[in-house]
Amino acid sequence: MDSTQMNRGSLEGKDRDELTTIATALGGKPGSRARKAEIVDLILELAGGAPSNGSEPTNGSSQPVAEDDTGGEAEAASAEEPPAEWELAAEAEDAAEAKESADEEAKKDSGHDEGGDGRGRQDRGQQNRQGGQGGQGDVAEPGNRRRRRRGRDRDHGPEDPWDGEPVDVVGYLDLRVEGYGFLRTVGFKPSKKDAYVSVKQVRQFGLRRGDHLVGASRPANRSEKNPALLRIDQVNGRDPEQAKDRPRFEDLTPLFPDEKLRMEIDGDPTDMTARIIDLLSPVGKGQRGMIVSPPKAGKTTIMKSIVRSIETNHPEVKLIVLLVDERSEEVTDMRRWLQRGEVVGSTFDRPSDEHTQLAEVTIERAKRMVEYGEDVVIMLDGITRLSRAYNLAAPATGRIMSGGVDSGALYPPKRFFGAARNVEEGGSLTILATALVETGSKMDEVIFEEFKGTGNMELRLDRRIAERRIYPAIDVNASSTRHEELLFERKQLNQVWKLRRVLNGLANDGDASAAAGLELLIDRLKTFNDNEEFLVEIAKGPNMGA
């Protein structure tokens, strides 16, 4: 451009975009926060000293990243990736720092040059003098602040086009409210290997949180924190185009459970837990059940019996065991116990935010499978500890209930538990969650009372029975299922009601008879190979086949 054209009057008559283009062509890099007058000063400075920066136009012209065969998705991923969660808190502070005086900025130039990233200290100092966002507030700051600012300014620095081989990647999509997301490649937890998924890709294929994606990614650039997803080959094991037409979970019609999940295992008449559950508290596909237990009453053993029965009798069911705020050895033990199911665990030494994030990704993953008509079972241990985690992690509403529970903290776990349903269009989501009682904590009592009426099945354990070493310590009178007539044949239903009348008659004699009724039931079940034979015998006499 002719130097005669480089007068301040003609430049000030142009808009900011034109000035930015001129400055870039001359080898300058105006910051995204630079004012119009600062860009004019930069152009005049570059026009006067262009011979000394002869190599700059090459770097400036190579600014755009070359599009790959995916139609520019790699470029979009690089340009659109926002700062991480731990960086968002600095945004407000950065905005205030941008308004500091010119004298303050001059002092910061020397401090910022010490943290150079290989792009040239002279160029970085020039950008600072022009008010670019990379040069604001970096004096006497740790290296993390400078790296964070360079990450947000990645679209202003020269990046070499990536021409390597794509890396295959598989994982679960974790979306943010802003529209972008990350592909969790190591279970459901965040890791450095997670691939960034741009807003463009999410909208193009109608992706939702919890989707299982198969695709390819490229490594992270020097200014990025995560690899970027280049292409998507499969969404939940199907063609990506099919994901656009699937129904939404919220639009599916919920029904009462009408198909029984049989717990009794053929050839194993000694599993009393499974047999008693089938008789007194049956579980159907789409059940929303609670296992109410005091400490040390055999809750974990009953959970292991239930998951083994589901794996054996219902191989078509997708089983997920979610352990929240649990001991690490319990997580390992459950992983080794399961044969085909998946264990998602967050131990008690992790922060509350991790507990809640893991639970949310798990329930969203289950919803995505139900949308395709699959049957899913989630075993949650437990709803009490999950509610405690939300109480710590959720923003305070100022309305504190009895026991120190924030009134807004119970909505997310209720939303989790309320997702269980039998779907009329096909598929089901069953959630069996444990709830702690008799712990001496007022908070646990309040949480249980809030969830008490939300389930449609309850299996209650009794500490007094467990103290007498009678296992499973099931309170046969307090355990029941709503609309159990949908899970039994009419003939079996009459026999089960007859059994209940006998057990209730024993319970009315006193507290000790609760254990006596369970002992009598276990003794009678041992004499029959399966529950069907036992119910036939019940129909013949009034005293449980005695």
mmCIF file of C-alpha atoms in Angstrom, residues 46-237:
data_model
loop_
_atom_site.group_PDB
_atom_site.id
_atom_site.type_symbol
_atom_site.label_atom_id
_atom_site.label_comp_id
_atom_site.label_asym_id
_atom_site.label_seq_id
_atom_site.Cartn_x
_atom_site.Cartn_y
_atom_site.Cartn_z
ATOM 1 C CA LEU A 46 3.960 -0.844 10.356
ATOM 2 C CA ALA A 47 3.864 1.331 7.250
ATOM 3 C CA GLY A 48 6.832 3.292 8.507
ATOM 4 C CA GLY A 49 8.898 0.236 9.530
ATOM 5 C CA ALA A 50 7.770 -2.450 7.086
ATOM 6 C CA PRO A 51 11.296 -3.383 5.828
ATOM 7 C CA SER A 52 12.319 -4.545 9.313
ATOM 8 C CA ASN A 53 9.394 -6.970 9.483
ATOM 9 C CA GLY A 54 9.685 -8.540 6.104
ATOM 10 C CA SER A 55 8.942 -12.021 7.355
ATOM 11 C CA GLU A 56 5.739 -11.032 9.123
ATOM 12 C CA PRO A 57 3.365 -10.983 6.128
ATOM 13 C CA THR A 58 4.106 -14.637 5.565
ATOM 14 C CA ASN A 59 3.102 -15.505 9.118
ATOM 15 C CA GLY A 60 0.074 -13.286 8.984
ATOM 16 C CA SER A 61 -1.130 -14.722 5.686
ATOM 17 C CA SER A 62 -0.846 -18.252 7.002
ATOM 18 C CA GLN A 63 -3.243 -17.483 9.836
ATOM 19 C CA PRO A 64 -6.238 -19.541 8.598
ATOM 20 C CA VAL A 65 -5.912 -23.284 9.181
ATOM 21 C CA ALA A 66 -6.367 -25.323 6.026
ATOM 22 C CA GLU A 67 -9.655 -27.184 5.879
ATOM 23 C CA ASP A 68 -9.511 -30.949 5.813
ATOM 24 C CA ASP A 69 -11.799 -33.359 4.033
ATOM 25 C CA THR A 70 -14.390 -32.959 6.755
ATOM 26 C CA GLY A 71 -15.442 -29.578 5.470
ATOM 27 C CA GLY A 72 -13.557 -27.382 7.938
ATOM 28 C CA GLU A 73 -14.648 -29.106 11.122
ATOM 29 C CA ALA A 74 -11.074 -29.199 12.385
ATOM 30 C CA GLU A 75 -10.831 -25.442 11.955
ATOM 31 C CA ALA A 76 -14.124 -24.978 13.733
ATOM 32 C CA ALA A 77 -12.978 -27.151 16.596
ATOM 33 C CA SER A 78 -9.788 -25.142 16.993
ATOM 34 C CA ALA A 79 -11.471 -21.760 16.772
ATOM 35 C CA GLU A 80 -14.553 -22.478 18.818
ATOM 36 C CA GLU A 81 -13.051 -24.324 21.781
ATOM 37 C CA PRO A 82 -13.710 -22.127 24.825
ATOM 38 C CA PRO A 83 -11.652 -21.968 28.006
ATOM 39 C CA ALA A 84 -11.994 -24.749 30.527
ATOM 40 C CA GLU A 85 -14.226 -24.466 33.569
ATOM 41 C CA TRP A 86 -11.382 -23.439 35.851
ATOM 42 C CA GLU A 87 -10.586 -20.577 33.496
ATOM 43 C CA LEU A 88 -14.048 -19.062 33.312
ATOM 44 C CA ALA A 89 -13.658 -17.369 36.684
ATOM 45 C CA ALA A 90 -10.910 -15.139 35.256
ATOM 46 C CA GLU A 91 -13.125 -13.640 32.550
ATOM 47 C CA ALA A 92 -14.536 -10.875 34.757
ATOM 48 C CA GLU A 93 -11.102 -10.023 36.056
ATOM 49 C CA ASP A 94 -9.730 -9.867 32.508
ATOM 50 C CA ALA A 95 -12.432 -7.408 31.488
ATOM 51 C CA ALA A 96 -11.412 -5.060 34.298
ATOM 52 C CA GLU A 97 -7.739 -5.379 33.458
ATOM 53 C CA ALA A 98 -8.397 -4.361 29.848
ATOM 54 C CA LYS A 99 -9.356 -0.857 31.050
ATOM 55 C CA GLU A 100 -6.047 -0.082 32.762
ATOM 56 C CA SER A 101 -4.045 2.985 31.760
ATOM 57 C CA ALA A 102 -1.369 3.124 29.043
ATOM 58 C CA ASP A 103 1.342 3.646 31.666
ATOM 59 C CA GLU A 104 0.263 0.441 33.362
ATOM 60 C CA GLU A 105 0.413 -1.447 30.032
ATOM 61 C CA ALA A 106 3.928 -0.207 29.304
ATOM 62 C CA LYS A 107 5.161 -1.725 32.563
ATOM 63 C CA LYS A 108 3.530 -5.042 31.726
ATOM 64 C CA ASP A 109 5.300 -5.427 28.379
ATOM 65 C CA SER A 110 8.564 -6.528 29.958
ATOM 66 C CA GLY A 111 6.825 -8.969 32.280
ATOM 67 C CA HIS A 112 4.822 -10.542 29.448
ATOM 68 C CA ASP A 113 7.869 -10.961 27.204
ATOM 69 C CA GLU A 114 9.447 -13.264 29.782
ATOM 70 C CA GLY A 115 6.692 -15.837 29.254
ATOM 71 C CA GLY A 116 7.066 -16.139 25.478
ATOM 72 C CA ASP A 117 5.640 -19.177 23.710
ATOM 73 C CA GLY A 118 7.931 -19.411 20.691
ATOM 74 C CA ARG A 119 6.184 -16.840 18.496
ATOM 75 C CA GLY A 120 8.812 -14.097 18.996
ATOM 76 C CA ARG A 121 9.205 -11.686 21.881
ATOM 77 C CA GLN A 122 9.301 -8.668 19.589
ATOM 78 C CA ASP A 123 5.916 -9.514 18.068
ATOM 79 C CA ARG A 124 4.372 -10.236 21.471
ATOM 80 C CA GLY A 125 5.596 -6.925 22.867
ATOM 81 C CA GLN A 126 4.136 -5.140 19.857
ATOM 82 C CA GLN A 127 0.776 -6.816 20.448
ATOM 83 C CA ASN A 128 0.838 -5.726 24.083
ATOM 84 C CA ARG A 129 1.389 -2.102 23.116
ATOM 85 C CA GLN A 130 -1.649 -2.251 20.847
ATOM 86 C CA GLY A 131 -3.976 -3.442 23.624
ATOM 87 C CA GLY A 132 -4.393 -7.063 22.467
ATOM 88 C CA GLN A 133 -6.049 -9.450 24.905
ATOM 89 C CA GLY A 134 -2.885 -11.500 25.161
ATOM 90 C CA GLY A 135 -1.027 -8.650 26.809
ATOM 91 C CA GLN A 136 -3.459 -7.472 29.454
ATOM 92 C CA GLY A 137 -2.678 -8.077 33.111
ATOM 93 C CA ASP A 138 0.217 -10.529 32.776
ATOM 94 C CA VAL A 139 2.825 -8.719 34.831
ATOM 95 C CA ALA A 140 4.034 -10.568 37.930
ATOM 96 C CA GLU A 141 1.497 -13.338 37.232
ATOM 97 C CA PRO A 142 2.205 -17.081 37.318
ATOM 98 C CA GLY A 143 2.741 -19.002 34.089
ATOM 99 C CA ASN A 144 -0.754 -20.480 34.237
ATOM 100 C CA ARG A 145 -2.335 -17.054 33.677
ATOM 101 C CA ARG A 146 -0.161 -16.404 30.640
ATOM 102 C CA ARG A 147 -0.881 -19.846 29.195
ATOM 103 C CA ARG A 148 -4.577 -19.360 29.814
ATOM 104 C CA ARG A 149 -4.563 -16.043 27.955
ATOM 105 C CA ARG A 150 -2.652 -17.534 25.054
ATOM 106 C CA GLY A 151 -5.228 -20.340 24.875
ATOM 107 C CA ARG A 152 -8.043 -17.845 24.450
ATOM 108 C CA ASP A 153 -6.011 -15.992 21.811
ATOM 109 C CA ARG A 154 -5.310 -19.130 19.744
ATOM 110 C CA ASP A 155 -7.154 -17.824 16.711
ATOM 111 C CA HIS A 156 -4.786 -14.846 16.509
ATOM 112 C CA GLY A 157 -1.540 -16.817 16.497
ATOM 113 C CA PRO A 158 -0.108 -18.643 13.464
ATOM 114 C CA GLU A 159 -0.810 -22.391 13.488
ATOM 115 C CA ASP A 160 0.685 -24.857 11.062
ATOM 116 C CA PRO A 161 -1.914 -26.878 9.124
ATOM 117 C CA TRP A 162 -2.268 -30.390 10.527
ATOM 118 C CA ASP A 163 -1.713 -33.088 7.908
ATOM 119 C CA GLY A 164 -1.157 -36.213 10.025
ATOM 120 C CA GLU A 165 -3.190 -39.387 10.298
ATOM 121 C CA PRO A 166 -6.463 -39.150 12.269
ATOM 122 C CA VAL A 167 -6.576 -40.965 15.593
ATOM 123 C CA ASP A 168 -9.528 -43.284 16.233
ATOM 124 C CA VAL A 169 -11.546 -42.224 19.264
ATOM 125 C CA VAL A 170 -14.491 -43.773 21.129
ATOM 126 C CA GLY A 171 -16.350 -42.348 24.096
ATOM 127 C CA TYR A 172 -19.417 -40.764 25.650
ATOM 128 C CA LEU A 173 -20.443 -37.205 24.850
ATOM 129 C CA ASP A 174 -20.608 -34.778 27.758
ATOM 130 C CA LEU A 175 -22.305 -31.566 26.606
ATOM 131 C CA ARG A 176 -22.143 -28.165 28.270
ATOM 132 C CA VAL A 177 -24.912 -25.609 28.428
ATOM 133 C CA GLU A 178 -22.995 -23.442 25.941
ATOM 134 C CA GLY A 179 -23.526 -26.075 23.234
ATOM 135 C CA TYR A 180 -20.046 -27.549 22.890
ATOM 136 C CA GLY A 181 -18.876 -30.727 24.572
ATOM 137 C CA PHE A 182 -16.151 -33.269 25.190
ATOM 138 C CA LEU A 183 -15.941 -36.924 24.243
ATOM 139 C CA ARG A 184 -15.095 -38.775 27.459
ATOM 140 C CA THR A 185 -12.717 -41.518 26.382
ATOM 141 C CA VAL A 186 -11.904 -42.919 29.848
ATOM 142 C CA GLY A 187 -15.248 -43.967 31.289
ATOM 143 C CA PHE A 188 -17.485 -41.027 32.170
ATOM 144 C CA LYS A 189 -14.788 -39.005 33.946
ATOM 145 C CA PRO A 190 -12.854 -36.061 32.423
ATOM 146 C CA SER A 191 -9.304 -36.729 31.246
ATOM 147 C CA LYS A 192 -6.606 -35.143 29.077
ATOM 148 C CA LYS A 193 -7.445 -37.579 26.268
ATOM 149 C CA ASP A 194 -11.005 -36.272 25.891
ATOM 150 C CA ALA A 195 -11.744 -34.927 22.395
ATOM 151 C CA TYR A 196 -13.342 -31.516 21.958
ATOM 152 C CA VAL A 197 -16.681 -31.576 20.074
ATOM 153 C CA SER A 198 -17.645 -28.279 18.453
ATOM 154 C CA VAL A 199 -21.069 -26.664 18.456
ATOM 155 C CA LYS A 200 -21.220 -27.173 14.686
ATOM 156 C CA GLN A 201 -20.855 -30.940 15.020
ATOM 157 C CA VAL A 202 -23.435 -31.093 17.808
ATOM 158 C CA ARG A 203 -26.001 -29.256 15.713
ATOM 159 C CA GLN A 204 -25.168 -31.069 12.480
ATOM 160 C CA PHE A 205 -25.970 -34.525 13.863
ATOM 161 C CA GLY A 206 -28.418 -33.571 16.622
ATOM 162 C CA LEU A 207 -26.124 -34.934 19.328
ATOM 163 C CA ARG A 208 -27.258 -35.195 22.941
ATOM 164 C CA ARG A 209 -25.501 -35.655 26.226
ATOM 165 C CA GLY A 210 -24.697 -39.307 26.844
ATOM 166 C CA ASP A 211 -24.413 -40.308 23.172
ATOM 167 C CA HIS A 212 -21.817 -42.983 22.430
ATOM 168 C CA LEU A 213 -19.668 -41.723 19.557
ATOM 169 C CA VAL A 214 -17.128 -43.443 17.312
ATOM 170 C CA GLY A 215 -14.957 -41.241 15.127
ATOM 171 C CA ALA A 216 -11.507 -39.773 14.587
ATOM 172 C CA SER A 217 -9.664 -36.865 16.165
ATOM 173 C CA ARG A 218 -6.493 -34.875 15.654
ATOM 174 C CA PRO A 219 -3.952 -34.068 18.374
ATOM 175 C CA ALA A 220 -4.201 -30.786 20.226
ATOM 176 C CA ASN A 221 -2.260 -27.810 18.894
ATOM 177 C CA ARG A 222 0.170 -25.951 21.107
ATOM 178 C CA SER A 223 -2.563 -23.453 21.985
ATOM 179 C CA GLU A 224 -5.233 -26.091 22.759
ATOM 180 C CA LYS A 225 -5.883 -28.216 25.807
ATOM 181 C CA ASN A 226 -7.644 -31.201 24.202
ATOM 182 C CA PRO A 227 -7.642 -33.073 20.894
ATOM 183 C CA ALA A 228 -10.372 -32.033 18.452
ATOM 184 C CA LEU A 229 -12.926 -34.385 16.911
ATOM 185 C CA LEU A 230 -12.534 -34.430 13.120
ATOM 186 C CA ARG A 231 -15.336 -36.737 12.057
ATOM 187 C CA ILE A 232 -18.132 -38.870 13.496
ATOM 188 C CA ASP A 233 -18.599 -42.391 12.121
ATOM 189 C CA GLN A 234 -21.251 -43.780 14.488
ATOM 190 C CA VAL A 235 -23.731 -42.444 17.027
ATOM 191 C CA ASN A 236 -24.872 -45.116 19.502
ATOM 192 C CA GLY A 237 -23.752 -47.831 17.075
#
